[in-house]
CSV table of C-alpha atoms in Angstrom, one decimal:
chain,number,residue,atom,x,y,z
A,995,UNK,CA,-43.3,28.4,101.8
A,996,UNK,CA,-40.2,29.0,99.7
A,997,UNK,CA,-40.0,32.7,98.7
A,998,UNK,CA,-39.4,33.0,94.7
A,999,UNK,CA,-36.3,33.9,93.0
A,1000,UNK,CA,-34.1,33.9,96.2
A,1001,UNK,CA,-31.8,31.1,95.4
A,1002,UNK,CA,-28.4,32.3,96.5
A,1003,UNK,CA,-25.1,31.5,94.6
A,1004,UNK,CA,-21.5,32.2,95.4
A,1005,UNK,CA,-19.1,35.2,96.0
A,1006,UNK,CA,-21.3,36.7,98.7
A,1007,UNK,CA,-20.4,39.0,101.7
A,1008,UNK,CA,-18.0,37.8,104.5
A,1009,UNK,CA,-18.8,38.4,108.3
A,1010,UNK,CA,-15.7,37.3,109.9
A,1011,UNK,CA,-12.9,34.6,110.0
A,1012,UNK,CA,-14.2,31.4,108.7
A,1013,UNK,CA,-17.8,32.8,108.0
A,1014,UNK,CA,-18.8,33.5,104.6
A,1015,UNK,CA,-22.4,33.5,103.1
A,1016,UNK,CA,-23.0,30.1,101.8
A,1017,UNK,CA,-24.1,29.0,98.3
A,1018,UNK,CA,-27.2,27.1,97.0
A,1019,UNK,CA,-29.9,27.8,99.6
A,1020,UNK,CA,-33.4,29.5,99.7
A,1021,UNK,CA,-34.9,31.8,102.1
A,1022,UNK,CA,-38.1,30.8,103.5
A,1023,UNK,CA,-40.6,32.6,105.9
A,1024,UNK,CA,-40.0,33.4,109.5
A,1025,UNK,CA,-36.3,34.1,108.8
A,1026,UNK,CA,-35.8,30.2,108.0
A,1027,UNK,CA,-33.5,28.8,105.3
A,1028,UNK,CA,-33.4,25.6,103.3
A,1029,UNK,CA,-29.9,24.5,102.3
A,1030,UNK,CA,-29.8,23.1,98.7
A,1031,UNK,CA,-26.2,21.9,98.6
A,1032,UNK,CA,-26.9,18.3,99.5
A,1033,UNK,CA,-30.0,16.0,99.3
A,1034,UNK,CA,-30.7,16.5,103.0
A,1035,UNK,CA,-32.2,19.9,102.1
A,1036,UNK,CA,-31.8,20.9,105.8
A,1037,UNK,CA,-34.5,23.5,107.0
A,1038,UNK,CA,-33.1,25.7,109.5
A,1039,UNK,CA,-34.5,28.2,111.9
A,1040,UNK,CA,-32.4,31.1,113.3
A,1041,UNK,CA,-29.1,29.8,114.8
A,1042,UNK,CA,-29.7,26.2,113.7
A,1043,UNK,CA,-26.9,24.2,112.1
A,1044,UNK,CA,-27.2,21.7,109.2
A,1045,UNK,CA,-26.4,18.0,109.6
A,1046,UNK,CA,-22.9,19.0,108.5
A,1047,UNK,CA,-22.3,20.9,111.5
A,1048,UNK,CA,-20.7,23.9,109.6
A,1049,UNK,CA,-23.4,25.7,107.8
A,1050,UNK,CA,-25.6,28.0,110.0
A,1051,UNK,CA,-28.6,30.1,109.7
A,1052,UNK,CA,-27.7,33.7,110.9
A,1053,UNK,CA,-30.8,36.0,110.8
A,1054,UNK,CA,-32.1,34.6,107.7
A,1055,UNK,CA,-29.0,34.1,105.9
A,1056,UNK,CA,-27.1,30.6,105.5
A,1057,UNK,CA,-23.3,31.0,106.3
A,1058,UNK,CA,-20.4,28.5,106.1
A,1059,UNK,CA,-18.1,28.5,109.2
A,1060,UNK,CA,-15.1,26.9,107.6
A,1061,UNK,CA,-14.2,29.2,104.9
A,1062,UNK,CA,-10.5,29.4,105.1
A,1063,UNK,CA,-10.3,27.3,108.0
A,1064,UNK,CA,-7.9,24.3,107.4
A,1065,UNK,CA,-8.0,21.2,109.7
A,1066,UNK,CA,-5.5,19.3,107.8
A,1067,UNK,CA,-2.8,19.8,105.0
A,1068,UNK,CA,-0.3,17.5,103.7
A,1069,UNK,CA,1.6,16.8,100.6
A,1070,UNK,CA,0.6,13.1,99.9
A,1071,UNK,CA,1.1,10.5,97.2
A,1072,UNK,CA,-1.8,10.7,94.7
A,1073,UNK,CA,-2.3,6.8,95.4
A,1074,UNK,CA,-3.3,7.9,99.0
A,1075,UNK,CA,-6.6,9.4,97.9
A,1076,UNK,CA,-6.9,6.7,96.5
A,1077,UNK,CA,-6.3,7.3,92.8
A,1078,UNK,CA,-4.1,4.7,90.9
A,1079,UNK,CA,-4.7,5.7,87.4
A,1080,UNK,CA,-4.2,9.4,87.6
A,1081,UNK,CA,-0.7,10.7,87.3
A,1082,UNK,CA,0.8,7.7,89.3
A,1083,UNK,CA,3.8,8.4,91.5
A,1084,UNK,CA,3.0,12.1,91.6
A,1085,UNK,CA,2.3,14.2,94.8
A,1086,UNK,CA,-0.6,16.3,95.5
A,1087,UNK,CA,-1.4,19.0,98.2
A,1088,UNK,CA,-4.2,17.7,100.3
A,1089,UNK,CA,-6.4,19.8,102.4
A,1090,UNK,CA,-9.7,19.4,104.6
A,1091,UNK,CA,-11.7,21.2,107.1
A,1092,UNK,CA,-14.1,19.8,109.7
A,1093,UNK,CA,-17.7,18.5,109.3
A,1094,UNK,CA,-19.6,16.0,107.1
A,1095,UNK,CA,-23.0,15.7,105.6
A,1096,UNK,CA,-23.1,11.9,106.4
A,1097,UNK,CA,-23.0,10.4,109.8
A,1098,UNK,CA,-21.2,7.0,109.2
A,1099,UNK,CA,-21.2,4.7,112.2
A,1100,UNK,CA,-18.0,3.4,110.9
A,1101,UNK,CA,-16.2,6.7,109.9
A,1102,UNK,CA,-12.4,6.2,109.6
A,1103,UNK,CA,-11.6,9.9,110.0
A,1104,UNK,CA,-14.2,10.9,112.6
A,1105,UNK,CA,-12.0,13.3,114.6
A,1106,UNK,CA,-12.5,15.9,112.0
A,1107,UNK,CA,-15.5,14.8,109.9
A,1108,UNK,CA,-17.7,14.4,112.8
A,1109,UNK,CA,-16.6,17.6,114.3
A,1110,UNK,CA,-17.7,21.4,114.4
A,1111,UNK,CA,-15.6,24.2,114.4
A,1112,UNK,CA,-15.7,24.6,118.2
A,1113,UNK,CA,-14.7,20.8,118.6
A,1114,UNK,CA,-11.4,21.3,116.6
A,1115,UNK,CA,-9.4,24.2,117.8
A,1116,UNK,CA,-6.3,23.4,115.6
A,1117,UNK,CA,-7.6,24.9,112.4
A,1118,UNK,CA,-5.4,27.3,110.6
A,1119,UNK,CA,-6.3,30.2,108.5
A,1120,UNK,CA,-5.4,30.0,104.8
A,1121,UNK,CA,-6.9,32.1,101.9
A,1122,UNK,CA,-7.6,30.5,98.6
A,1123,UNK,CA,-4.7,32.2,97.2
A,1124,UNK,CA,-2.4,30.9,99.9
A,1125,UNK,CA,-3.4,27.4,99.4
A,1126,UNK,CA,-2.9,27.7,95.6
A,1127,UNK,CA,0.5,29.4,96.3
A,1128,UNK,CA,1.6,26.5,98.5
A,1129,UNK,CA,0.4,24.1,95.7
A,1130,UNK,CA,2.6,25.7,93.1
A,1131,UNK,CA,5.6,26.1,95.3
A,1132,UNK,CA,6.7,22.5,94.5
A,1133,UNK,CA,7.0,22.1,90.9
A,1134,UNK,CA,6.6,18.2,91.1
A,1135,UNK,CA,3.2,18.8,92.8
A,1136,UNK,CA,0.3,18.0,90.8
A,1137,UNK,CA,-2.2,20.3,92.2
A,1138,UNK,CA,-4.8,20.2,95.2
A,1139,UNK,CA,-7.0,17.3,96.6
A,1140,UNK,CA,-10.0,18.2,98.7
A,1141,UNK,CA,-10.2,15.4,101.1
A,1142,UNK,CA,-9.8,14.2,104.8
A,1143,UNK,CA,-13.4,15.3,105.6
A,1144,UNK,CA,-16.4,15.6,103.2
A,1145,UNK,CA,-15.3,18.6,100.7
A,1146,UNK,CA,-18.9,19.4,99.7
A,1147,UNK,CA,-19.4,21.0,103.2
A,1148,UNK,CA,-16.5,23.5,102.4
A,1149,UNK,CA,-17.8,24.0,98.8
A,1150,UNK,CA,-17.3,27.7,98.5
A,1151,UNK,CA,-13.7,27.4,99.8
A,1152,UNK,CA,-13.0,24.4,97.6
A,1153,UNK,CA,-14.4,26.1,94.5
A,1154,UNK,CA,-12.4,29.4,95.1
A,1155,UNK,CA,-9.2,27.3,95.4
A,1156,UNK,CA,-10.1,25.2,92.5
A,1157,UNK,CA,-10.6,28.2,90.2
A,1158,UNK,CA,-7.1,29.4,91.0
A,1159,UNK,CA,-5.6,26.0,90.7
A,1160,UNK,CA,-7.2,25.6,87.3
A,1161,UNK,CA,-6.1,28.9,86.0
A,1162,UNK,CA,-2.5,28.2,87.0
A,1163,UNK,CA,-2.5,24.9,85.1
A,1164,UNK,CA,-2.7,22.5,88.1
A,1165,UNK,CA,-5.1,19.7,88.7
A,1166,UNK,CA,-8.1,19.6,91.2
A,1167,UNK,CA,-9.0,16.2,92.9
A,1168,UNK,CA,-12.3,15.8,95.0
A,1169,UNK,CA,-12.4,12.8,97.4
A,1170,UNK,CA,-15.9,12.7,98.3
A,1171,UNK,CA,-19.0,10.5,99.5
A,1172,UNK,CA,-20.7,11.6,96.3
A,1173,UNK,CA,-23.7,12.8,98.5
A,1174,UNK,CA,-24.7,16.2,96.8
A,1175,UNK,CA,-27.3,17.8,94.5
A,1176,UNK,CA,-26.8,18.0,90.8
A,1177,UNK,CA,-26.6,21.6,90.4
A,1178,UNK,CA,-23.5,22.1,92.8
A,1179,UNK,CA,-21.8,19.2,91.1
A,1180,UNK,CA,-22.5,20.4,87.5
A,1181,UNK,CA,-21.0,23.9,88.6
A,1182,UNK,CA,-17.7,22.1,89.6
A,1183,UNK,CA,-17.1,20.4,86.6
A,1184,UNK,CA,-15.4,23.3,84.7
A,1185,UNK,CA,-12.6,23.4,87.3
A,1186,UNK,CA,-12.5,19.8,88.8
A,1187,UNK,CA,-10.4,17.3,87.0
A,1188,UNK,CA,-10.7,14.0,89.0
A,1189,UNK,CA,-12.9,12.3,91.5
A,1190,UNK,CA,-12.5,9.6,94.2
A,1191,UNK,CA,-16.1,8.5,95.2
A,1192,UNK,CA,-17.1,6.2,98.1
A,1193,UNK,CA,-19.7,3.9,97.2
A,1194,UNK,CA,-20.4,2.6,100.5
A,1195,UNK,CA,-22.6,-0.3,99.9
A,1196,UNK,CA,-25.4,-1.0,97.3
A,1197,UNK,CA,-28.6,-1.1,99.3
A,1198,UNK,CA,-30.5,2.1,100.4
A,1199,UNK,CA,-31.2,0.3,103.8
A,1200,UNK,CA,-27.4,0.3,104.4
A,1201,UNK,CA,-27.1,4.1,103.7
A,1202,UNK,CA,-30.1,4.8,105.8
A,1203,UNK,CA,-29.1,2.8,108.7
A,1204,UNK,CA,-25.4,3.3,108.7
A,1205,UNK,CA,-24.9,6.7,107.3
A,1206,UNK,CA,-28.2,8.7,107.7
A,1207,UNK,CA,-28.5,9.3,103.9
A,1208,UNK,CA,-29.3,7.5,100.7
A,1209,UNK,CA,-27.8,5.7,97.9
A,1210,UNK,CA,-29.6,7.2,94.8
A,1211,UNK,CA,-27.8,10.7,94.6
A,1212,UNK,CA,-24.5,8.8,94.9
A,1213,UNK,CA,-25.4,6.8,91.9
A,1214,UNK,CA,-26.6,9.8,90.2
A,1215,UNK,CA,-23.3,11.5,90.9
A,1216,UNK,CA,-21.2,8.7,89.5
A,1217,UNK,CA,-23.2,8.8,86.2
A,1218,UNK,CA,-22.8,12.5,85.9
A,1219,UNK,CA,-19.1,12.4,86.6
A,1220,UNK,CA,-18.7,9.8,83.8
A,1221,UNK,CA,-21.0,11.7,81.6
A,1222,UNK,CA,-18.7,14.8,81.8
A,1223,UNK,CA,-15.5,12.7,81.0
A,1224,UNK,CA,-13.9,13.4,84.4
A,1225,UNK,CA,-11.5,10.8,85.8
A,1226,UNK,CA,-13.3,8.5,88.3
A,1227,UNK,CA,-12.2,6.0,90.7
A,1228,UNK,CA,-14.6,4.4,93.3
A,1229,UNK,CA,-13.8,2.9,96.8
A,1230,UNK,CA,-15.9,0.5,98.5
A,1231,UNK,CA,-15.0,0.0,102.3
A,1232,UNK,CA,-15.8,-3.7,103.0
A,1233,UNK,CA,-17.4,-4.0,106.4
A,1234,UNK,CA,-18.0,-7.5,107.8
A,1235,UNK,CA,-21.8,-8.4,108.1
A,1236,UNK,CA,-22.9,-4.9,106.7
A,1237,UNK,CA,-22.0,-4.8,103.2
A,1238,UNK,CA,-20.0,-8.0,102.3
A,1239,UNK,CA,-22.7,-10.1,100.8
A,1240,UNK,CA,-21.5,-11.5,97.6
A,1241,UNK,CA,-24.7,-11.4,95.8
A,1242,UNK,CA,-25.4,-7.8,96.6
A,1243,UNK,CA,-21.7,-7.1,95.8
A,1244,UNK,CA,-22.0,-8.7,92.4
A,1245,UNK,CA,-25.0,-6.6,91.6
A,1246,UNK,CA,-23.0,-3.6,92.6
A,1247,UNK,CA,-20.0,-4.2,90.2
A,1248,UNK,CA,-22.4,-5.1,87.5
A,1249,UNK,CA,-24.0,-1.9,87.9
A,1250,UNK,CA,-20.7,0.0,88.0
A,1251,UNK,CA,-19.7,-1.7,84.6
A,1252,UNK,CA,-23.0,-0.7,82.9
A,1253,UNK,CA,-23.2,2.9,84.4
A,1254,UNK,CA,-19.7,4.1,84.3
A,1255,UNK,CA,-17.7,1.4,82.2
A,1256,UNK,CA,-15.6,-1.7,82.4
A,1257,UNK,CA,-12.4,0.4,82.8
A,1258,UNK,CA,-13.7,2.2,86.0
A,1259,UNK,CA,-11.2,1.6,88.6
A,1260,UNK,CA,-12.7,0.0,91.9
A,1261,UNK,CA,-10.7,0.0,95.3
A,1262,UNK,CA,-11.8,-2.6,97.8
A,1263,UNK,CA,-10.7,-1.2,101.0
A,1264,UNK,CA,-10.2,-3.1,104.3
A,1265,UNK,CA,-12.2,-1.6,107.2
A,1266,UNK,CA,-10.9,-1.4,110.8
A,1267,UNK,CA,-12.9,-0.7,113.9
A,1268,UNK,CA,-13.3,3.0,114.9
A,1269,UNK,CA,-15.7,5.6,115.9
A,1270,UNK,CA,-19.1,3.9,116.6
A,1271,UNK,CA,-18.3,0.6,115.0
A,1272,UNK,CA,-16.7,-2.3,116.9
A,1273,UNK,CA,-17.0,-4.9,114.3
A,1274,UNK,CA,-13.8,-6.8,113.8
A,1275,UNK,CA,-11.5,-5.8,110.8
A,1276,UNK,CA,-12.3,-7.3,107.4
A,1277,UNK,CA,-10.8,-10.8,107.0
A,1278,UNK,CA,-8.4,-11.2,104.1
A,1279,UNK,CA,-10.4,-13.9,102.8
A,1280,UNK,CA,-13.5,-11.7,102.4
A,1281,UNK,CA,-11.5,-9.2,100.3
A,1282,UNK,CA,-10.1,-12.0,98.3
A,1283,UNK,CA,-13.5,-13.4,97.4
A,1284,UNK,CA,-14.9,-10.1,96.5
A,1285,UNK,CA,-11.9,-9.2,94.5
A,1286,UNK,CA,-12.4,-12.3,92.4
A,1287,UNK,CA,-16.1,-11.3,91.8
A,1288,UNK,CA,-15.2,-7.8,90.8
A,1289,UNK,CA,-12.5,-8.9,88.4
A,1290,UNK,CA,-15.3,-10.7,86.4
A,1291,UNK,CA,-16.7,-7.5,85.4
A,1292,UNK,CA,-14.2,-4.8,85.8
A,1293,UNK,CA,-10.6,-4.5,84.2
A,1294,UNK,CA,-8.9,-2.7,87.2
A,1295,UNK,CA,-9.7,-3.7,90.9
A,1296,UNK,CA,-7.5,-3.0,93.7
A,1297,UNK,CA,-7.2,-3.9,97.4
A,1298,UNK,CA,-6.6,-1.0,100.0
A,1299,UNK,CA,-5.6,-0.7,103.6
A,1300,UNK,CA,-3.5,-3.9,103.6
A,1301,UNK,CA,0.2,-4.4,103.7
A,1302,UNK,CA,0.8,-6.8,100.9
A,1303,UNK,CA,2.0,-6.1,97.6
A,1304,UNK,CA,1.4,-8.0,94.2
A,1305,UNK,CA,-2.0,-8.9,93.1
A,1306,UNK,CA,-4.6,-6.4,94.1
A,1307,UNK,CA,-1.8,-3.7,94.1
A,1308,UNK,CA,-0.3,-3.8,90.7
A,1309,UNK,CA,-1.8,-2.9,87.2
A,1310,UNK,CA,-1.8,-5.3,84.4
A,1311,UNK,CA,-2.8,-4.7,80.8
A,1312,UNK,CA,-6.4,-5.9,80.3
A,1313,UNK,CA,-5.5,-7.2,76.8
A,1314,UNK,CA,-2.3,-9.1,77.1
A,1315,UNK,CA,-1.9,-9.3,80.9
A,1316,UNK,CA,1.5,-7.5,81.0
A,1317,UNK,CA,2.3,-5.9,84.3
A,1318,UNK,CA,2.6,-2.3,83.6
A,1319,UNK,CA,2.6,-0.5,87.1
A,1320,UNK,CA,4.1,-2.0,90.3
A,1321,UNK,CA,3.3,-0.6,93.7
A,1322,UNK,CA,4.5,-1.3,97.2
A,1323,UNK,CA,2.7,0.9,99.7
A,1324,UNK,CA,2.6,4.4,98.3
A,1325,UNK,CA,5.6,3.8,96.2
A,1326,UNK,CA,4.8,3.4,92.6
A,1327,UNK,CA,7.0,2.5,89.6
A,1328,UNK,CA,5.8,2.4,86.0
A,1329,UNK,CA,7.3,-0.8,84.3
A,1330,UNK,CA,5.4,-1.4,81.2
A,1331,UNK,CA,3.9,1.7,79.7
A,1332,UNK,CA,5.2,4.3,77.2
A,1333,UNK,CA,5.0,8.0,77.9
A,1334,UNK,CA,1.5,8.0,76.5
A,1335,UNK,CA,0.2,5.3,78.8
A,1336,UNK,CA,0.2,2.5,76.1
A,1337,UNK,CA,1.3,-1.0,77.1
A,1338,UNK,CA,4.7,-1.6,75.6
A,1339,UNK,CA,3.8,-5.2,75.1
A,1340,UNK,CA,0.6,-4.8,72.9
A,1341,UNK,CA,0.0,-1.2,72.4
A,1342,UNK,CA,-3.4,-1.2,74.4
A,1343,UNK,CA,-4.0,2.4,76.1
A,1344,UNK,CA,-4.0,1.4,79.8
A,1345,UNK,CA,-3.7,4.9,81.4
A,1346,UNK,CA,-4.9,8.2,79.9
A,1347,UNK,CA,-3.3,10.5,82.7
A,1348,UNK,CA,0.3,9.7,83.2
């Protein structure tokens, strides 16, 4: 039985380094708690952890163990997130902790995302003020990207940093699997500027078998982000034999067009074996085939995790076909846009954030 009127929000008491009372949970009988941050709704007895491995019931109070505990921090090209239509060519301070609320068999960053605090001793302590300060040290830096592992598991830390960055005039970017509840997402919109969301497949069976989650919350998140007018780019990691069926893929890109718009940016990313997955890397011919399908429905489709440049990397005006942005690796050169993001050939608005 959930006790009434005990849904906890943010800015609660601390109990030591990395430990902070978490947001979005309910207390239940027998000193239990139910986490409401993501759709798993983990019911935790005393000393139990959630699926994320970083949120713990301590005597009937839910705590996060990763507040201020940074496992990775780098100054990255914005294109690495990947975001191709959001201030191209700029850099962004990128941070992550440990933990994730999914358990993907094919995880590409498993050494921190599938770890708990005790598994990863190299974490460094940074307050939100320190992270924001580092972000503003470089005047060419865009802001902060919350990435590397799943940011929703360090929600409280992310939001406190994001508030400071927002107040200082910087930009906040969330690189996420999109598997979170509506209320926490809604509460982020005032300070979050852009989202890079993984849409891992387009069947619930894939999500259940390969990630231990479900697809509907991710679809709901994509729609909500679009409804709030936030910049959105979607990444689909193509895994041979698991999510590369052309028919299902075509259903997915049709849904993207209808739910988030023809101008939604879609990144088709090449998979490499790792963690628990031993399937061979995605063949180039599979990427090429799906690229052609996606281009029938979406104006901007890109290929990632491959070394080649040219088609699948560069941006062309959807109206006149003029090549307007050229990319080689993470090097980006704007060749056919004015300062407001219009095509110099026909005047079409190609990029909004430039």
